[in-house]
Coordinates of C-alpha atoms in Angstrom, one line a residue:
Chain N
M3 CA 12.0 11.6 9.2
R4 CA 13.7 13.0 6.1
K5 CA 10.7 12.0 4.0
G6 CA 8.3 13.7 6.5
L7 CA 10.2 16.9 6.2
V8 CA 10.2 16.8 2.5
S9 CA 6.5 16.2 2.3
V10 CA 5.8 19.1 4.7
C11 CA 7.9 21.4 2.5
L12 CA 6.1 20.1 -0.6
T13 CA 2.7 20.7 1.1
T14 CA 3.6 24.3 1.8
L15 CA 5.0 24.8 -1.6
A16 CA 2.0 23.3 -3.3
L17 CA -0.5 25.4 -1.4
T18 CA 1.3 28.7 -1.7
A19 CA 2.6 28.3 -5.2
M20 CA -0.9 27.7 -6.6
P21 CA -1.9 30.6 -8.9
P22 CA -5.4 31.9 -8.1
V23 CA -6.6 31.9 -11.7
Y24 CA -6.4 29.0 -14.1
A25 CA -6.0 29.1 -17.8
E26 CA -8.7 27.0 -19.6
P27 CA -7.3 23.5 -19.8
T28 CA -6.6 22.1 -23.2
Q29 CA -8.1 18.8 -24.4
A30 CA -4.7 17.3 -23.9
D31 CA -4.7 18.4 -20.3
I32 CA -8.1 16.8 -19.8
D33 CA -7.1 13.6 -21.5
R34 CA -4.0 13.4 -19.4
G35 CA -6.1 14.0 -16.2
K36 CA -8.4 11.1 -17.1
E37 CA -5.5 8.8 -17.8
L38 CA -3.9 9.7 -14.4
A39 CA -7.2 9.2 -12.5
F40 CA -7.9 5.9 -14.2
S41 CA -4.5 4.3 -14.2
R42 CA -3.9 1.8 -11.5
K43 CA -0.4 2.9 -10.8
D44 CA -1.2 6.6 -10.6
G45 CA -4.5 7.8 -9.1
N46 CA -6.4 4.5 -9.3
C47 CA -9.4 6.6 -8.3
L48 CA -11.7 3.9 -9.8
A49 CA -10.7 1.5 -7.0
C50 CA -13.1 3.5 -4.8
H51 CA -15.1 5.9 -7.0
K52 CA -17.5 5.5 -9.9
I53 CA -16.4 8.0 -12.5
D54 CA -17.6 8.7 -16.0
D55 CA -17.2 5.6 -18.2
G56 CA -14.7 3.8 -15.8
K57 CA -15.0 0.1 -15.6
L58 CA -15.0 -2.2 -12.5
T59 CA -15.4 0.7 -10.2
G60 CA -15.4 0.3 -6.4
T61 CA -18.0 1.5 -3.9
V62 CA -15.8 2.7 -1.1
G63 CA -16.1 6.4 -2.0
P64 CA -19.0 8.4 -3.5
A65 CA -19.5 8.7 -7.3
L66 CA -17.6 11.7 -8.6
A67 CA -20.0 13.7 -10.7
D68 CA -21.1 17.4 -11.1
M69 CA -17.7 18.4 -9.8
K70 CA -17.8 22.0 -11.0
S71 CA -21.1 22.8 -9.3
R72 CA -20.2 21.0 -6.1
Y73 CA -16.6 22.4 -6.0
P74 CA -16.7 25.9 -7.4
D75 CA -13.6 26.6 -5.4
R76 CA -10.8 24.7 -7.2
E77 CA -8.5 25.1 -4.2
I78 CA -10.7 23.1 -1.9
L79 CA -10.9 20.3 -4.4
F80 CA -7.1 20.4 -4.8
K81 CA -6.7 20.2 -1.0
R82 CA -9.0 17.2 -0.7
I83 CA -7.1 15.2 -3.2
W84 CA -3.8 16.4 -1.8
D85 CA -4.8 15.1 1.7
E86 CA -8.3 14.1 2.5
T87 CA -7.3 13.3 6.1
Q88 CA -7.2 17.0 6.7
F89 CA -10.9 17.0 6.2
N90 CA -11.7 13.7 7.6
P91 CA -9.0 12.1 9.8
V92 CA -10.5 8.6 9.5
T93 CA -11.0 8.6 5.8
V94 CA -9.5 5.7 3.8
M95 CA -8.8 7.9 0.8
P96 CA -5.0 8.0 0.4
P97 CA -3.3 11.4 0.9
F98 CA -2.2 11.6 -2.7
G99 CA -0.1 14.8 -2.4
R100 CA 1.2 14.4 1.1
N101 CA 2.4 10.9 0.5
M102 CA 3.8 11.8 -2.9
I103 CA 1.6 9.4 -4.9
L104 CA 0.8 12.3 -7.2
N105 CA 2.5 15.6 -7.7
E106 CA 0.9 19.0 -7.9
E107 CA 0.9 19.0 -11.6
Q108 CA -0.7 15.6 -11.8
I109 CA -3.4 16.6 -9.3
N110 CA -4.1 19.7 -11.4
R111 CA -4.6 17.6 -14.5
I112 CA -7.0 15.3 -12.7
I113 CA -9.0 18.3 -11.6
D114 CA -9.1 19.6 -15.2
Y115 CA -10.7 16.3 -16.0
L116 CA -13.0 16.1 -13.0
Y117 CA -14.3 19.6 -14.0
T118 CA -15.7 18.1 -17.2
L119 CA -17.9 15.7 -15.2
Chain T
M21 CA -11.2 3.4 23.6
R22 CA -13.5 0.7 22.4
I23 CA -13.6 -0.7 18.9
A24 CA -17.3 0.0 18.6
K25 CA -16.9 3.6 19.4
V26 CA -14.0 4.1 17.2
I27 CA -15.9 2.6 14.4
L28 CA -18.9 4.8 15.0
V29 CA -16.7 7.8 14.7
A30 CA -15.2 6.4 11.6
V31 CA -18.6 6.0 10.0
G32 CA -19.9 9.3 11.3
A33 CA -16.7 11.0 10.0
T34 CA -15.0 14.3 10.8
L35 CA -14.2 13.8 14.5
T36 CA -10.5 13.1 15.3
A37 CA -10.2 9.6 16.7
P38 CA -7.0 7.8 17.4
L39 CA -7.5 4.4 15.8
A40 CA -5.2 2.7 18.3
L41 CA -7.3 1.0 20.9
A42 CA -6.0 0.6 24.4
G43 CA -7.1 -0.8 27.8
D44 CA -9.8 -3.3 26.8
T45 CA -9.9 -6.9 27.8
P46 CA -9.7 -9.2 24.8
E47 CA -13.1 -10.5 25.7
E48 CA -14.6 -7.0 25.6
D49 CA -13.0 -6.5 22.2
R50 CA -14.4 -9.7 20.9
K51 CA -18.0 -8.9 22.1
E52 CA -17.9 -5.5 20.7
T53 CA -16.5 -6.7 17.4
V54 CA -19.3 -9.3 17.2
E55 CA -21.8 -6.6 18.0
Y56 CA -20.5 -4.2 15.5
F57 CA -20.5 -6.7 12.6
Q58 CA -23.9 -8.0 13.5
Q59 CA -25.3 -4.5 13.4
K60 CA -23.6 -3.8 10.2
F61 CA -24.8 -7.0 8.6
P62 CA -28.1 -7.9 10.4
D63 CA -29.0 -10.6 7.9
V64 CA -25.8 -12.5 8.2
P65 CA -25.9 -15.3 10.9
L66 CA -22.9 -15.1 13.2
E67 CA -21.4 -18.4 12.1
E68 CA -21.4 -17.3 8.5
F69 CA -18.7 -14.7 9.0
V70 CA -16.1 -17.4 8.7
N71 CA -17.0 -17.5 5.0
G72 CA -15.6 -14.0 4.4
Q73 CA -16.9 -12.2 1.4
Y74 CA -19.2 -15.1 0.6
A75 CA -21.2 -14.3 3.7
L76 CA -21.9 -10.8 2.2
D77 CA -22.9 -11.3 -1.4
E78 CA -25.4 -13.7 -3.0
D79 CA -23.8 -13.8 -6.4
R80 CA -20.4 -14.6 -5.2
R81 CA -21.8 -17.2 -2.9
K82 CA -23.5 -19.0 -5.7
Q83 CA -20.4 -19.1 -7.8
W84 CA -18.6 -20.5 -4.7
E85 CA -21.2 -23.1 -4.0
S86 CA -21.1 -24.3 -7.6
M87 CA -17.5 -25.3 -7.2
S88 CA -17.7 -26.9 -3.9
D89 CA -18.3 -30.4 -5.4
F90 CA -14.7 -30.5 -6.5
P91 CA -12.8 -28.2 -4.2
P92 CA -9.4 -27.4 -5.5
F93 CA -7.8 -27.9 -2.1
E94 CA -8.6 -31.6 -1.9
F95 CA -5.3 -32.6 -3.4
A96 CA -3.4 -30.5 -0.9
V97 CA -5.3 -32.1 2.0
A98 CA -4.4 -35.6 0.7
E99 CA -0.8 -34.7 0.2
G100 CA -0.7 -33.1 3.6
Q101 CA -2.1 -36.2 5.2
E102 CA 0.5 -38.3 3.6
M103 CA 3.3 -36.1 4.7
F104 CA 1.8 -35.9 8.2
E105 CA 1.8 -39.7 8.5
T106 CA 5.2 -40.4 6.9
P107 CA 7.8 -40.9 9.6
F108 CA 10.9 -38.6 9.7
A109 CA 14.3 -40.1 9.3
N110 CA 14.4 -40.7 13.0
G111 CA 11.2 -42.8 12.8
K112 CA 9.0 -40.3 14.6
T113 CA 6.0 -38.5 13.0
Y114 CA 4.4 -35.1 13.4
A115 CA 1.9 -36.7 15.7
S116 CA 4.6 -36.9 18.4
C117 CA 4.9 -33.1 18.6
F118 CA 1.2 -32.3 19.1
E119 CA -1.5 -32.7 21.7
N120 CA -4.0 -35.5 20.6
D121 CA -1.5 -36.5 18.0
G122 CA -2.2 -33.4 16.0
I123 CA -5.8 -34.4 15.2
G124 CA -8.5 -31.9 15.8
V125 CA -6.3 -29.2 17.3
R126 CA -6.4 -26.4 14.8
Q127 CA -9.0 -24.4 16.9
N128 CA -6.4 -24.0 19.7
Y129 CA -3.9 -22.2 17.4
P130 CA -2.2 -19.9 17.7
Y131 CA -1.5 -20.2 21.4
F132 CA 0.7 -18.2 23.7
D133 CA 3.7 -20.2 25.0
T134 CA 4.1 -18.8 28.6
E135 CA 7.6 -20.2 29.0
K136 CA 9.0 -19.0 25.7
K137 CA 6.9 -15.9 25.9
E138 CA 5.8 -16.0 22.3
V139 CA 2.9 -16.8 20.0
I140 CA 3.0 -20.3 18.5
T141 CA 1.1 -20.6 15.2
L142 CA 0.3 -23.9 13.7
E143 CA 2.8 -23.4 10.9
L144 CA 5.5 -22.5 13.4
A145 CA 4.7 -25.6 15.4
I146 CA 5.0 -27.7 12.3
N147 CA 8.4 -26.4 11.5
R148 CA 9.6 -26.6 15.1
C149 CA 8.5 -30.2 15.1
R150 CA 10.6 -30.9 12.0
E151 CA 13.6 -29.2 13.4
A152 CA 13.3 -31.0 16.7
N153 CA 13.4 -34.2 14.7
G154 CA 16.4 -33.3 12.7
E155 CA 14.5 -32.2 9.5
E156 CA 14.9 -29.1 7.5
P157 CA 12.2 -26.4 8.1
L158 CA 9.7 -25.9 5.2
K159 CA 9.1 -22.6 3.4
W160 CA 6.4 -20.6 5.2
K161 CA 4.0 -19.3 2.6
K162 CA 3.1 -22.2 0.2
G163 CA 3.8 -25.7 -0.8
P164 CA 4.2 -28.6 1.7
I165 CA 3.6 -26.5 4.8
A166 CA 0.2 -25.2 3.4
S167 CA -0.7 -28.8 2.7
I168 CA 0.1 -30.1 6.1
S169 CA -1.7 -27.2 7.7
A170 CA -4.7 -27.8 5.4
Y171 CA -4.8 -31.4 6.5
M172 CA -4.6 -30.6 10.2
A173 CA -7.3 -27.9 9.8
S174 CA -9.5 -30.4 8.0
T175 CA -9.4 -32.7 11.1
S176 CA -10.8 -29.8 13.1
A177 CA -13.7 -29.0 10.8
G178 CA -16.5 -27.4 12.7
K179 CA -14.7 -27.2 16.0
K180 CA -15.0 -23.8 17.7
F181 CA -11.9 -21.6 18.1
D182 CA -10.8 -21.4 21.6
I183 CA -7.9 -19.0 22.0
E184 CA -6.7 -18.1 25.4
V185 CA -4.8 -15.1 26.7
P186 CA -3.3 -16.6 29.8
N187 CA -1.2 -13.8 31.3
D188 CA 0.2 -10.3 30.9
D189 CA 2.9 -11.3 28.4
A190 CA 0.2 -12.9 26.3
L191 CA -1.9 -9.8 26.7
A192 CA 1.0 -7.7 25.4
A193 CA 1.3 -9.9 22.3
Y194 CA -2.5 -9.6 21.8
Q195 CA -2.3 -5.8 22.1
A196 CA 0.6 -5.6 19.7
G197 CA -1.5 -7.5 17.1
K198 CA -4.4 -5.3 17.7
E199 CA -2.3 -2.2 17.3
F200 CA -0.9 -3.6 14.0
Y201 CA -4.4 -4.1 12.7
Y202 CA -5.4 -0.5 13.4
T203 CA -2.2 1.2 12.3
R204 CA -2.0 3.0 9.0
R205 CA 1.0 2.1 6.9
G206 CA 2.4 2.3 3.4
Q207 CA 2.3 5.0 0.8
L208 CA -1.4 4.5 0.5
N209 CA -1.9 5.1 4.2
F210 CA -4.3 2.2 5.0
S211 CA -4.6 0.1 8.1
C212 CA -6.1 -3.4 7.9
A213 CA -9.1 -1.8 9.6
S214 CA -9.5 0.7 6.8
C215 CA -10.5 -2.1 4.5
H216 CA -11.8 -4.8 6.8
V217 CA -13.5 -2.8 9.6
Q218 CA -14.6 0.4 7.8
N219 CA -15.4 -1.1 4.4
P220 CA -16.4 -4.8 4.4
G221 CA -19.2 -5.3 1.9
N222 CA -17.8 -2.5 -0.3
W223 CA -16.1 -3.2 -3.5
I224 CA -12.6 -2.0 -4.1
R225 CA -12.3 -2.3 -7.8
A226 CA -13.4 -5.8 -8.5
D227 CA -12.7 -7.2 -5.0
L228 CA -15.4 -7.5 -2.4
L229 CA -14.0 -6.7 1.0
S230 CA -14.5 -9.2 3.8
P231 CA -15.0 -8.4 7.5
M232 CA -12.3 -8.6 10.2
L233 CA -14.6 -11.0 12.1
G234 CA -14.2 -14.5 10.7
Q235 CA -10.9 -13.8 8.9
V236 CA -8.3 -16.5 9.7
A237 CA -10.9 -19.3 10.3
N238 CA -10.7 -20.4 6.6
F239 CA -7.0 -20.7 6.3
P240 CA -5.0 -22.0 4.6
V241 CA -6.8 -21.2 1.4
H242 CA -6.7 -22.1 -2.3
R243 CA -6.9 -18.8 -4.2
A244 CA -7.9 -18.6 -7.8
K245 CA -5.4 -15.7 -8.1
W246 CA -2.6 -17.9 -6.8
G247 CA -3.7 -21.0 -8.6
E248 CA -2.5 -22.9 -5.5
M249 CA -2.6 -23.0 -1.7
G250 CA -1.2 -20.4 0.6
T251 CA -0.9 -19.8 4.3
L252 CA -2.3 -16.8 6.3
H253 CA 1.0 -15.1 6.4
R254 CA 1.2 -15.2 2.6
R255 CA -2.1 -13.4 2.6
F256 CA -0.8 -10.8 5.1
T257 CA 2.2 -10.2 2.8
G258 CA -0.2 -9.6 -0.1
C259 CA -2.4 -7.1 1.8
N260 CA 0.7 -5.2 3.0
R261 CA 1.9 -5.0 -0.6
N262 CA -1.4 -3.7 -1.9
V263 CA -1.0 -0.6 0.2
R264 CA 2.6 -0.2 -1.0
A265 CA 4.0 -1.0 2.4
V266 CA 7.0 -3.3 2.8
P267 CA 5.7 -6.6 3.9
L268 CA 7.1 -8.2 7.0
E269 CA 8.6 -11.6 7.4
A270 CA 6.3 -14.5 7.4
Q271 CA 6.2 -16.0 10.9
G272 CA 8.1 -13.1 12.3
E273 CA 6.9 -11.8 15.7
E274 CA 4.6 -9.0 14.3
Y275 CA 2.6 -11.3 12.0
R276 CA 2.3 -14.0 14.7
N277 CA 0.9 -11.4 17.2
L278 CA -1.4 -10.1 14.5
E279 CA -2.7 -13.7 13.9
Y280 CA -3.1 -14.1 17.6
F281 CA -5.3 -11.0 17.9
M282 CA -7.3 -11.8 14.8
T283 CA -7.9 -15.4 15.8
Y284 CA -9.0 -14.5 19.3
L285 CA -11.9 -12.5 17.9
N286 CA -13.1 -15.8 16.3
N287 CA -13.6 -17.6 19.6
G288 CA -16.8 -19.5 19.4
L289 CA -16.8 -19.6 15.6
P290 CA -16.0 -22.8 13.7
V291 CA -12.8 -23.8 11.9
V292 CA -13.6 -24.0 8.1
G293 CA -10.2 -24.2 6.6
P294 CA -9.0 -25.2 4.1
A295 CA -11.2 -23.1 1.9
T296 CA -11.3 -21.5 -1.5
R297 CA -11.2 -17.8 -2.3
P298 CA -11.0 -15.8 -5.5

């Protein structure tokens, strides 16, 4: 109950607090994003997605490539990683933001990295 | 709502569908489950589903077959037989607690006890037998209980599962198990069905996901990852942990109901436990 409330607040916060324009990410931001996406205890995106030079990648989700051209709107990409069930209620992709697996800052670093693909 | 329909929605995406299923008879569920998996894997003969991931991937299967000359569960079966045949302090044996002296009965477990109104799994029956004869119960997830269960399963090799749902109480237990299988849980928000209905045949990291149909038939198993035998409820615990959910108690009511539902779907398929898995 309490957790539910917290995560609702976080959702609102994350979506409204997001600045419309992004500064160019530094190489450190991008590296950090890759680390978060690959690490088993954080994003563990490789469990389901083929990404870049990731090893032992799963086949549950589509390969993540050409992200900038496919997701010119950064906010949409953010929302999907925050909670893909909003787009597809029966998806198996974990709602990373809603369930507090990753915070807003971490998701933004992952996006910085995904935009280099 | 029927399993097959829910699954179609799942594959076709975007529509809102409650993944809890209600109102079917178990037999309808079973038929639809068989149909769904046969459509999804048209090249896999029905009886092969009891081999889990090995039914779905040629390379994995070859590795598996190459080790079947010296199966790592053989020691457990021998140990289990010895324990099974050794009398308790009061002189009786396990045989006294089971139909047909406990030989060739695995395919009837779990069953619903209409008097006690609960699901009785093979491991529960083993421990209740011990307690009825003045012995301490065994630990649920590995060790001696897995060996005895492995021996008993081995005496049922090839027999077809024949699980009954005799009355409304039993149906309620079955439905509870079904609901458990389809309910999302844990920080990662997965249901059992997310992996074993929506994604069998897919790789999740380096693991190949097995289908719901056939699961259970191969237990207990020797897993390379464990380096030893384990019971089905040990596996349940692991799958719950993987999704960062708090695992429930082995042989608690929820897991027994879950096993009852899952095993019912295997009616007509052969007992192949004990087996090996990665």
